[in-house]
CSV table of C-alpha atoms in Angstrom, one decimal:
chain,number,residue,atom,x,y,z
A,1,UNK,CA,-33.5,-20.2,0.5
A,2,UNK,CA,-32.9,-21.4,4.4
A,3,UNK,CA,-29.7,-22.2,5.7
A,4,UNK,CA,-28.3,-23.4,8.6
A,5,UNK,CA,-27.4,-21.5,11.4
A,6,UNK,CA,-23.8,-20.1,10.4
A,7,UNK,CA,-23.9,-21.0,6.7
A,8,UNK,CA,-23.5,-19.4,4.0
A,9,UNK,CA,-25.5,-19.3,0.7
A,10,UNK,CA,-25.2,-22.0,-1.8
A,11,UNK,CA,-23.2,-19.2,-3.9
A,12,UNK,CA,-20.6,-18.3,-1.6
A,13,UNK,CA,-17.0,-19.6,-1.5
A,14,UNK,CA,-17.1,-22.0,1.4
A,15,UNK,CA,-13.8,-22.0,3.7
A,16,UNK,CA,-11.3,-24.6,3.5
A,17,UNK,CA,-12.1,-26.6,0.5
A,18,UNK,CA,-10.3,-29.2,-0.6
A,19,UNK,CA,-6.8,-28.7,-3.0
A,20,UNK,CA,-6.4,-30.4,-5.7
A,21,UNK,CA,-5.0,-33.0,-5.9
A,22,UNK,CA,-6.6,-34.5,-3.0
A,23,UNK,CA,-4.5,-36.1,-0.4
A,24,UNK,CA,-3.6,-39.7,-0.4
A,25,UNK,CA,-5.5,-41.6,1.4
A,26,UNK,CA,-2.0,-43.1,3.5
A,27,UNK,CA,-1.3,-39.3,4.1
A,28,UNK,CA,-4.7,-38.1,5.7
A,29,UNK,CA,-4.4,-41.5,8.1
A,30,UNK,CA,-0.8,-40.0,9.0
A,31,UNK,CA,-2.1,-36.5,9.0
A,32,UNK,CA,-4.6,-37.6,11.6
A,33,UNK,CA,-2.7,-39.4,13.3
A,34,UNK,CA,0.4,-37.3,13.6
A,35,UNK,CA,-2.0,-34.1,13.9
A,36,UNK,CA,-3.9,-35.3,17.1
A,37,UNK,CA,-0.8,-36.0,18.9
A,38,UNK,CA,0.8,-32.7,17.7
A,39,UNK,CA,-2.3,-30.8,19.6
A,40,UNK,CA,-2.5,-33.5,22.2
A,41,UNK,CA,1.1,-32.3,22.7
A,42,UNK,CA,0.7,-28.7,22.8
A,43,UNK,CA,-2.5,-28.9,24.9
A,44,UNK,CA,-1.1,-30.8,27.6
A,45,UNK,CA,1.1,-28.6,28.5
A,46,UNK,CA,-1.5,-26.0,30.3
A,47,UNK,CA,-4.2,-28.7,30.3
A,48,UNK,CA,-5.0,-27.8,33.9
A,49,UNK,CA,-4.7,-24.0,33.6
A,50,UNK,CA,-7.2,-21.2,33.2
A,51,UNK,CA,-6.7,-18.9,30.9
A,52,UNK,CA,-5.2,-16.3,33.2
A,53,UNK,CA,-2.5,-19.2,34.1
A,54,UNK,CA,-1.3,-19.3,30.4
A,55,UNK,CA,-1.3,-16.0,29.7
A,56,UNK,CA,0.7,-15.4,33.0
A,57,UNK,CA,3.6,-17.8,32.0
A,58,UNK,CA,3.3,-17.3,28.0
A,59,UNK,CA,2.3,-13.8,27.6
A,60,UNK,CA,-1.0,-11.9,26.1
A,61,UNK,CA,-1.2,-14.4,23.3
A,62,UNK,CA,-0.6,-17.7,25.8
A,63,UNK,CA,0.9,-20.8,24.1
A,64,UNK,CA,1.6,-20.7,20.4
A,65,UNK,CA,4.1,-23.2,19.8
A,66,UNK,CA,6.7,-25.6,21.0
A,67,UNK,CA,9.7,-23.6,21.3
A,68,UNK,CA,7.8,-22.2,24.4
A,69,UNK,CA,7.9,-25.0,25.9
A,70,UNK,CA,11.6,-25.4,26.4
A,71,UNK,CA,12.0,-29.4,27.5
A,72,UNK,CA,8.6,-30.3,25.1
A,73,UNK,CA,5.5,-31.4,26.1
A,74,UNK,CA,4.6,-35.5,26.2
A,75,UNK,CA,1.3,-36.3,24.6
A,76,UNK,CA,-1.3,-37.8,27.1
A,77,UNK,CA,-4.2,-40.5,27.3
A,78,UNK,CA,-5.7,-39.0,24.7
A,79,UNK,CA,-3.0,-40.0,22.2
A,80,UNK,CA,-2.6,-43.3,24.3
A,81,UNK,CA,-6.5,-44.2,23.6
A,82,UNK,CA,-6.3,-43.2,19.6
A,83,UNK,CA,-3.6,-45.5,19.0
A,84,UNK,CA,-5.6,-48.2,20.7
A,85,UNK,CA,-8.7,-47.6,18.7
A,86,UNK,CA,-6.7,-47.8,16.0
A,87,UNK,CA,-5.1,-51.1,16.7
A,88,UNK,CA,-8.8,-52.8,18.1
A,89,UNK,CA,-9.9,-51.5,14.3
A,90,UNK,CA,-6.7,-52.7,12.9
A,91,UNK,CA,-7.0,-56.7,14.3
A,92,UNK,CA,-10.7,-56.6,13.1
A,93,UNK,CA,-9.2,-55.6,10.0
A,94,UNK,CA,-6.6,-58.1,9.7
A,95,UNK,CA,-8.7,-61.1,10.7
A,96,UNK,CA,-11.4,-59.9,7.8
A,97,UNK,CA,-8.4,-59.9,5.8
A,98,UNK,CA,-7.8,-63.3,6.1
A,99,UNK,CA,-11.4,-64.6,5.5
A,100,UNK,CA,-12.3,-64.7,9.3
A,101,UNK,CA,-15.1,-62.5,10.8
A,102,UNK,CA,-14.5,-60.8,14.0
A,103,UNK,CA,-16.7,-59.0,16.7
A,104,UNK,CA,-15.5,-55.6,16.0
A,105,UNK,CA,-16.2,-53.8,19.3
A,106,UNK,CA,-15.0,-57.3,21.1
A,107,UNK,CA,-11.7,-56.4,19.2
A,108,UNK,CA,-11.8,-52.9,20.5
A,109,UNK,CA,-12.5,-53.5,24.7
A,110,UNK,CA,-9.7,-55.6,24.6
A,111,UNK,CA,-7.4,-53.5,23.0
A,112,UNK,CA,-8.4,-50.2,25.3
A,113,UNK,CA,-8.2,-53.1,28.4
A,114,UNK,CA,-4.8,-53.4,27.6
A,115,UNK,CA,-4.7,-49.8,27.3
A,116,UNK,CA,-5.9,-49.7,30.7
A,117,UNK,CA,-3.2,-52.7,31.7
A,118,UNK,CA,-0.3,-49.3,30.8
A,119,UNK,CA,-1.9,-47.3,33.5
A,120,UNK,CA,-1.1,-49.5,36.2
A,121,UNK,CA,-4.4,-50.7,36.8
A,122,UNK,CA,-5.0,-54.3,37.2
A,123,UNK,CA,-7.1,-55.9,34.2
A,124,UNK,CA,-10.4,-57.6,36.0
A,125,UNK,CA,-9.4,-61.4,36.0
A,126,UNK,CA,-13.1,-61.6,34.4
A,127,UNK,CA,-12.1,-60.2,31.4
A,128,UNK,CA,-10.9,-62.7,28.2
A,129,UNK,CA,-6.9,-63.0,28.3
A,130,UNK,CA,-5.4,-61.4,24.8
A,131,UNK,CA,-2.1,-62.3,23.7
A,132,UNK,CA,0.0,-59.0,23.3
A,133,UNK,CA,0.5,-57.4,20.0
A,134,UNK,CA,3.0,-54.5,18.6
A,135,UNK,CA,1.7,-51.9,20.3
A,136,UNK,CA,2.0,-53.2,23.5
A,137,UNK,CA,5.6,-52.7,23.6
A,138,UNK,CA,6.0,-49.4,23.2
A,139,UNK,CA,7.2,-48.0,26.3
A,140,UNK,CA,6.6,-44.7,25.5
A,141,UNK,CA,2.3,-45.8,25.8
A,142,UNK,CA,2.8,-46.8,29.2
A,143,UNK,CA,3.2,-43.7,31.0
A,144,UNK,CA,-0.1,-42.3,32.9
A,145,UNK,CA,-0.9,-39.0,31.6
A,146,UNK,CA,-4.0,-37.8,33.2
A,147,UNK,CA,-6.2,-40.4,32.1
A,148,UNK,CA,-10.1,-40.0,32.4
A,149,UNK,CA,-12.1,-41.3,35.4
A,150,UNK,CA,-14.6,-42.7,33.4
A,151,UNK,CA,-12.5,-44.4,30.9
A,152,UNK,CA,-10.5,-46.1,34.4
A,153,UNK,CA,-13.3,-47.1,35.7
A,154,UNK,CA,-15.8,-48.4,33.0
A,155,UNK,CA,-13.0,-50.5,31.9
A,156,UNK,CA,-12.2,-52.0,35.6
A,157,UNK,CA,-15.0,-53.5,35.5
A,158,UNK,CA,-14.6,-56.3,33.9
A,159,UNK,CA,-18.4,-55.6,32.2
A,160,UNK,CA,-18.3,-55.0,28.1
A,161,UNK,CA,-20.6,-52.2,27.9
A,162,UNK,CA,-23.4,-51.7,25.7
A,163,UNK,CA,-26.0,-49.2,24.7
A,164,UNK,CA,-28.9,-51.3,26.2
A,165,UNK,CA,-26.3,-52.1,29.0
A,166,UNK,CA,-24.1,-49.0,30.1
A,167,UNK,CA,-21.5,-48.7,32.3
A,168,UNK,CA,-21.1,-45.5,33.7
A,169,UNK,CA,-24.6,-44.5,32.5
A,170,UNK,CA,-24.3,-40.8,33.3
A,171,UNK,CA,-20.6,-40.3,32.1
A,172,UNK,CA,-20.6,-37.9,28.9
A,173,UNK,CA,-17.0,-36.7,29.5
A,174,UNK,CA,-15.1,-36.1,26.3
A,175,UNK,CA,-13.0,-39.5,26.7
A,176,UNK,CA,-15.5,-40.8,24.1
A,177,UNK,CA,-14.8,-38.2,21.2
A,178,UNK,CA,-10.7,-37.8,21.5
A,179,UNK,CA,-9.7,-41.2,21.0
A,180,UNK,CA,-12.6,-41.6,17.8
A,181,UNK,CA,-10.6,-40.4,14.8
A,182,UNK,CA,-10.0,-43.5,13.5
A,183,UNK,CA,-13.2,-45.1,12.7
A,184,UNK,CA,-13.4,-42.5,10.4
A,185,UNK,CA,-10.4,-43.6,8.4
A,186,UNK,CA,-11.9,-46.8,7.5
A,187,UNK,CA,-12.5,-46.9,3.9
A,188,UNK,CA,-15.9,-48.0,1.9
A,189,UNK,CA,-17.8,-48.1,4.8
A,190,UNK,CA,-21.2,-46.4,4.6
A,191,UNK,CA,-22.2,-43.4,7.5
A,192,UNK,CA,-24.4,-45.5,9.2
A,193,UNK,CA,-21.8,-48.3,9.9
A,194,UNK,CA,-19.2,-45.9,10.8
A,195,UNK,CA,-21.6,-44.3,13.7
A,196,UNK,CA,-22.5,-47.7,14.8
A,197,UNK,CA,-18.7,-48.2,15.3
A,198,UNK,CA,-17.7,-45.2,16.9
A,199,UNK,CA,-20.7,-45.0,19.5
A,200,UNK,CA,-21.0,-48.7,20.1
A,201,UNK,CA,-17.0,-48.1,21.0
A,202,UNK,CA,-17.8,-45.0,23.2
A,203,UNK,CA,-20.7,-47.3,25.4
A,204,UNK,CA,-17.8,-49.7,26.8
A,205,UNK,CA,-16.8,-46.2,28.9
A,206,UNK,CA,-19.7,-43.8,29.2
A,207,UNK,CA,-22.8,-44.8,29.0
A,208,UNK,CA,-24.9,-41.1,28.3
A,209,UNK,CA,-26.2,-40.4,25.1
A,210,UNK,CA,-24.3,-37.0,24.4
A,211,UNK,CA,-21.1,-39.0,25.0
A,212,UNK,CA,-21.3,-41.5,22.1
A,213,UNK,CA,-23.5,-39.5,20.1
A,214,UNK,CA,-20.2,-37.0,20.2
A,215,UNK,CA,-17.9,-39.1,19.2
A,216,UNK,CA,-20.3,-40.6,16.3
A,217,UNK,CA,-20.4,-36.9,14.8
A,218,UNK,CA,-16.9,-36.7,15.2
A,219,UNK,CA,-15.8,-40.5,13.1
A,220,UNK,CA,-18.5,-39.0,10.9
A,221,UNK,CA,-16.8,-35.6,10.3
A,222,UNK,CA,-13.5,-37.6,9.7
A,223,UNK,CA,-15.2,-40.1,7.4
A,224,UNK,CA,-16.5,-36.9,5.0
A,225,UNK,CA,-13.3,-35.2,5.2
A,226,UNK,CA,-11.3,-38.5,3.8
A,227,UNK,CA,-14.4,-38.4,0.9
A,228,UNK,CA,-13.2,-35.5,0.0
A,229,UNK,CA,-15.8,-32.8,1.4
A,230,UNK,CA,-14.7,-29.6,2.4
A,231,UNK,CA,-14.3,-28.6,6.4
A,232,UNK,CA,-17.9,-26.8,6.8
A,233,UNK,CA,-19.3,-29.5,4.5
A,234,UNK,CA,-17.9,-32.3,6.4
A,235,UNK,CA,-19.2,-31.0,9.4
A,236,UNK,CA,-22.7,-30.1,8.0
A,237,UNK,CA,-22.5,-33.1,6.8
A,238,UNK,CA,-21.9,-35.0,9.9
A,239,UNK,CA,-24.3,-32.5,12.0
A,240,UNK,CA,-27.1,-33.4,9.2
A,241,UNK,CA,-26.6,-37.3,9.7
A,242,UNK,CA,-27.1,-36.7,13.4
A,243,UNK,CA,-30.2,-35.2,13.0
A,244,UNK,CA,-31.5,-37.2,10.4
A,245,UNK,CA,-31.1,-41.2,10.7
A,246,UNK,CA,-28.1,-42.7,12.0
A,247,UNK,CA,-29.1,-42.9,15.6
A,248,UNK,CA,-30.5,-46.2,17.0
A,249,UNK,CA,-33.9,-46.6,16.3
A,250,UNK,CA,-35.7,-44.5,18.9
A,251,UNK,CA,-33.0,-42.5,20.3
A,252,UNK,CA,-33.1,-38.7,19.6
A,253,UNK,CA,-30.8,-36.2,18.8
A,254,UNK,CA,-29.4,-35.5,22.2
A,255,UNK,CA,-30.5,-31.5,22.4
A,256,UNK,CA,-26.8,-30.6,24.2
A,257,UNK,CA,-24.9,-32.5,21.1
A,258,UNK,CA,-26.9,-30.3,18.4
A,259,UNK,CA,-27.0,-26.7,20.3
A,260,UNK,CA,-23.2,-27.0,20.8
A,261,UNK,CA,-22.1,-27.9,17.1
A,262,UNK,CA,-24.8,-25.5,15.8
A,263,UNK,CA,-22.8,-22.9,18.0
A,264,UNK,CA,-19.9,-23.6,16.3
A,265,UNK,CA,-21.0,-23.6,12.9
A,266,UNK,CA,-22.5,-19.7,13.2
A,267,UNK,CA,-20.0,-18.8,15.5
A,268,UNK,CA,-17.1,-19.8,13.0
A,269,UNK,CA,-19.0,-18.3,10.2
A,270,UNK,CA,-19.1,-14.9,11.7
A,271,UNK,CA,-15.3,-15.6,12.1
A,272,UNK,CA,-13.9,-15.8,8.8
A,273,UNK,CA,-10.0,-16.1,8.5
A,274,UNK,CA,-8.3,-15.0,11.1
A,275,UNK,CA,-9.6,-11.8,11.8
A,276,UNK,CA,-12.9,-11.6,15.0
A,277,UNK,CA,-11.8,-14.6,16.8
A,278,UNK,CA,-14.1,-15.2,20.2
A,279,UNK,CA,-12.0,-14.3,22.8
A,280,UNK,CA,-10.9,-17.4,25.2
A,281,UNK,CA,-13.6,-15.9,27.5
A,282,UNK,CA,-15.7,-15.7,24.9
A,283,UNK,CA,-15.4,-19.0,23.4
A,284,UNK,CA,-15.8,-20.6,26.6
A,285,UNK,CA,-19.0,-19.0,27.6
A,286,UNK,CA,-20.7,-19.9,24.3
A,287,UNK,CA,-19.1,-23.7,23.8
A,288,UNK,CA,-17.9,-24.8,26.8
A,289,UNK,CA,-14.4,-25.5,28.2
A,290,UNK,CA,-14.6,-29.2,26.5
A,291,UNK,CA,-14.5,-31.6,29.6
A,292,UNK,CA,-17.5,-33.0,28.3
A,293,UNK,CA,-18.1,-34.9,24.9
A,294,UNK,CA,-19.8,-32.2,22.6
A,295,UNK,CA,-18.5,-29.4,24.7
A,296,UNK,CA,-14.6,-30.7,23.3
A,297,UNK,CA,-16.5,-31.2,19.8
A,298,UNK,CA,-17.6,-28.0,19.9
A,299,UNK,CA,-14.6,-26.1,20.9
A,300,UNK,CA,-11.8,-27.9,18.0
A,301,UNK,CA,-14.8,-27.5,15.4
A,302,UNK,CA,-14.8,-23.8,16.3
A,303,UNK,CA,-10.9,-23.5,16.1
A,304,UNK,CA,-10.4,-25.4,12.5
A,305,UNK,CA,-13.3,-23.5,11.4
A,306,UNK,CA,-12.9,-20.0,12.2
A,307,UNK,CA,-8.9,-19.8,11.4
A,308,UNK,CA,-9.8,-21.5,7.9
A,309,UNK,CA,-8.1,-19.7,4.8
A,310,UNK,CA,-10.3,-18.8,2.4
A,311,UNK,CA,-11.0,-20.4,-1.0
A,312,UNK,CA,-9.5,-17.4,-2.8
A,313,UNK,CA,-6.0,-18.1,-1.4
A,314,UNK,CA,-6.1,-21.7,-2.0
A,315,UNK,CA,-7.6,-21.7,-5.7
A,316,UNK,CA,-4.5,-22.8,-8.2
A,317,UNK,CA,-1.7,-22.8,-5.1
A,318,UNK,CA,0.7,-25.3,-6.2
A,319,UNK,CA,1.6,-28.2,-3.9
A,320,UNK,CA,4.3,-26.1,-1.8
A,321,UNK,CA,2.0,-22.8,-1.1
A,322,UNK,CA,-1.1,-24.9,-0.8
A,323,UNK,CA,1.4,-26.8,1.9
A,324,UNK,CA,2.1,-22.8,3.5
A,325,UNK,CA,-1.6,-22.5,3.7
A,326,UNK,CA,-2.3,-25.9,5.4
A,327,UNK,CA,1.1,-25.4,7.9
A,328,UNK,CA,-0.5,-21.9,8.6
A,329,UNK,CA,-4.1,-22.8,9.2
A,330,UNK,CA,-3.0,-26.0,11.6
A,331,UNK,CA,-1.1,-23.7,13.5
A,332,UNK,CA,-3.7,-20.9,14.3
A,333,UNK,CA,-6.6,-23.6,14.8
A,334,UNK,CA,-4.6,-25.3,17.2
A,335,UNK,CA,-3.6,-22.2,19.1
A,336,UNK,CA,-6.9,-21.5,19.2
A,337,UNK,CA,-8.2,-24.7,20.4
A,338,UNK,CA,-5.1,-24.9,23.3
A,339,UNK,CA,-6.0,-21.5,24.9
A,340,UNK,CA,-9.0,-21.4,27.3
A,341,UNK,CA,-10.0,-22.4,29.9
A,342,UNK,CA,-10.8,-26.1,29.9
A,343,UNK,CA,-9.8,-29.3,28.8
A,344,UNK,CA,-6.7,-28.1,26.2
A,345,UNK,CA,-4.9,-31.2,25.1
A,346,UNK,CA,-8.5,-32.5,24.0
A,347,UNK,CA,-9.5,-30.0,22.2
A,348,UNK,CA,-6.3,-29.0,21.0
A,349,UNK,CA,-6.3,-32.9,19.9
A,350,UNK,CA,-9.7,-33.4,18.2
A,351,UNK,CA,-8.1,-30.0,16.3
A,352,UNK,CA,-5.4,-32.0,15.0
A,353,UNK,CA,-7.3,-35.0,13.9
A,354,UNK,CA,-9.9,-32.5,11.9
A,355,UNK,CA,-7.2,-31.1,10.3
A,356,UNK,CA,-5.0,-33.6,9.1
A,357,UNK,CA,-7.4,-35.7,7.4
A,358,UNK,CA,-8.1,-33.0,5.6
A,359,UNK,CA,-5.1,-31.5,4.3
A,360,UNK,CA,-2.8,-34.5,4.4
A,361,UNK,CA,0.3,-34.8,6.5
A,362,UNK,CA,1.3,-31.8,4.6
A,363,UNK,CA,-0.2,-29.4,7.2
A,364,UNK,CA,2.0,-30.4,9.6
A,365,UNK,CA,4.6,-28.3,10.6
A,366,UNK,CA,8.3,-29.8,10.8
A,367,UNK,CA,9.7,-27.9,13.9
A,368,UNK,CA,6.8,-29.2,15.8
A,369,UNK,CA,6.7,-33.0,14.2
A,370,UNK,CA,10.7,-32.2,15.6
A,371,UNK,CA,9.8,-32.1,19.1
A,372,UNK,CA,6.7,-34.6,19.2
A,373,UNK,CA,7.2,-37.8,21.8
A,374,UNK,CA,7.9,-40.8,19.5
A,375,UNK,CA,6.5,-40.2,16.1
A,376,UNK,CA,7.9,-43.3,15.2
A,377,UNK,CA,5.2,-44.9,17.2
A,378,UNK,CA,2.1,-42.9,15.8
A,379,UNK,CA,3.6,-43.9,11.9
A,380,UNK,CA,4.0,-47.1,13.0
A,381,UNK,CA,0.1,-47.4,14.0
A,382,UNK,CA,-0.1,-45.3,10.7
A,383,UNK,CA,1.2,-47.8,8.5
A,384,UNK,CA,-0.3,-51.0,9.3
A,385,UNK,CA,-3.7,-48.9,9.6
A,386,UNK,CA,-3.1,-47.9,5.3
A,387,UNK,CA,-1.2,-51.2,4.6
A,388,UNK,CA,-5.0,-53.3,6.5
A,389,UNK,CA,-7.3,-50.5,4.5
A,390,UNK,CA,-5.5,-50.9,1.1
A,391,UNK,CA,-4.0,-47.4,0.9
């Protein structure tokens, strides 16, 4: 029987499936949520320095937790843009909600150009006015924290892009993927609808293939891990869809998008636990440093993948070691998806998402919840996203 590159047979325990019982759907939205910002955090600490940098100022083993950090570490744009996809989701939600049909991506540009408003760039007076809503005033969103060209400047345009009319058509950095968790916490939607959302969302900032295609793969890795797959499935899963049907008629597979995730796959599955981890060298010559959309993919698929527990250690754990198991794996995936040389918050980021709505908020660790830049915002977003989906 064939497999796919990096899988195993059909009769071998696959890493990181799902405890039972399964998280609550509220609690893999928080888990998300919280989780991204947690590796946002960590990631954008060093998320300018190579390798060598880290290791310099952290030691052999570079940047491993928070209480390195000494004064913390803020989280960045990539945090900032999440929370604003969650909130354009969240008004298309509420206005279905109350019988009213709404332009969903319409809902989202004007939600990331008031995003854009908090990074002290001027809103083109051609765009519609929106009246400001909770998010909005939270300070703590308004702080510029390395923000992507191509999100600056697609949005300063005042033009709401499209597939059949890009802005920025060559732009395929990873702005697309980090901020794309959340279409895959939308309940009862099929896989189809959910990669309409996400890359529809992605074409208002970059307008290359690899770029929304990237952050389709990702809402769709999100959306099978809330169903209830497994880690490897979920991404299989997500990988097959790609390949197989839920691209816009006539558009293929972009060949980057599938060669990088493939990599992943049989790179993690020659990486089981934590033993044979790539090197930070290592992973960056085979994936990428994740500047670019399915280079950052790549990278926190990689991370969750490889540092994944294996089924034996899981199997009849009781809530509070299957919660040791989940606080242990987040921990070494992130670490692994923070040090190299590239884009770390990102990575570090899409990490986090992966892995909390997987496991549940339960994977999180509490010393590093303790030093994350207002939580109180992220549960906030958190709450009215379960409250609008019924969870």
């Amino acid at each position: 029987m064939s497999t796919e590159p990096g899988t195993p047979p059909a009769s071998a325990p696959t890493p990181g499936q799902p405890h039972s019982p399964a998280p609550a759907h509220g609690s893999r939205i928080l888990g998300c949520l919280l989780g991204g910002a947690l590796g946002d955090s960590l990631g954008y600490a060093v998320e300018f320095d190579d390798i060598s940098a880290i290791r310099a100022r952290f030691g052999p083993a570079g940047l491993q937790d928070f209480s390195a950090l000494g004064a913390g570490s803020p989280f960045s744009d990539d945090t900032q843009m999440t929370l604003y996809t969650t909130d354009g989701l969240l008004e298309a939600l509420e206005w279905a909600n109350d019988g009213v049909a709404a332009d969903i991506n319409a809902c989202l540009w004007l939600a990331y150009l008031r995003w854009l408003g908090t990074q002290g760039v001027a809103v083109p007076p051609s765009a519609p006015f929106q009246p400001p809503r909770w998010i909005d005033a939270q300070d703590v969103l308004k702080s510029r924290r390395s923000p992507g060209d191509a999100c600056l400047s697609g949005l300063a345009t005042g033009e709401m892009g499209t597939v059949q009319r890009p802005v920025n058509p060559e732009a395929k950095g990873c702005g697309t993927v980090m901020r794309s968790a959340p279409f895959g916490l939308i309940p009862h939607l099929g896989p189809e609808v959910v990669y309409k959302l996400s890359a529809d969302a992605a074409s208002l900032t970059h307008g290359h293939p690899a770029a929304r295609q990237s952050a389709g793969v990702f809402s769709l890795l999100i959306h099978a891990l809330v169903a209830g797959l497994g880690l490897r499935e979920a991404a299989q899963d997500a990988l097959g869809h790609l390949r197989g049907g839920v691209l816009r008629k006539g558009e293929d597979p972009d060949p980057d998008v599938v060669a990088r995730l493939e990599a992943a796959l049989r790179l993690a599955g020659e990486a089981p636990g934590h033993g044979g981890l790539l090197s930070p060298e290592d992973l960056v010559s085979e994936l990428g440093e994740g500047w670019v959309a399915e280079e950052a993919l790549a990278v926190a698929l990689y991370a969750v993948l490889a540092t994944a527990p294996g089924t034996e250690t899981e199997t009849g754990a009781d809530s509070g070691t299957a919660g040791v198991h989940s606080r242990d794996h987040f921990r070494a995936a992130i670490a692994v998806a923070v040090n190299h040389s590239g884009d770390s918050d990102s990575t570090a980021s899409i990490a986090g998402n992966i892995l909390g709505a997987y496991y549940g908020e339960q994977c999180l660790p509490a010393d590093w919840l303790a030093e994350l830049q207002a939580p109180e915002v992220i549960r906030g977003m958190a709450s009215r996203l379960a409250a609008a989906t019924g969870a």
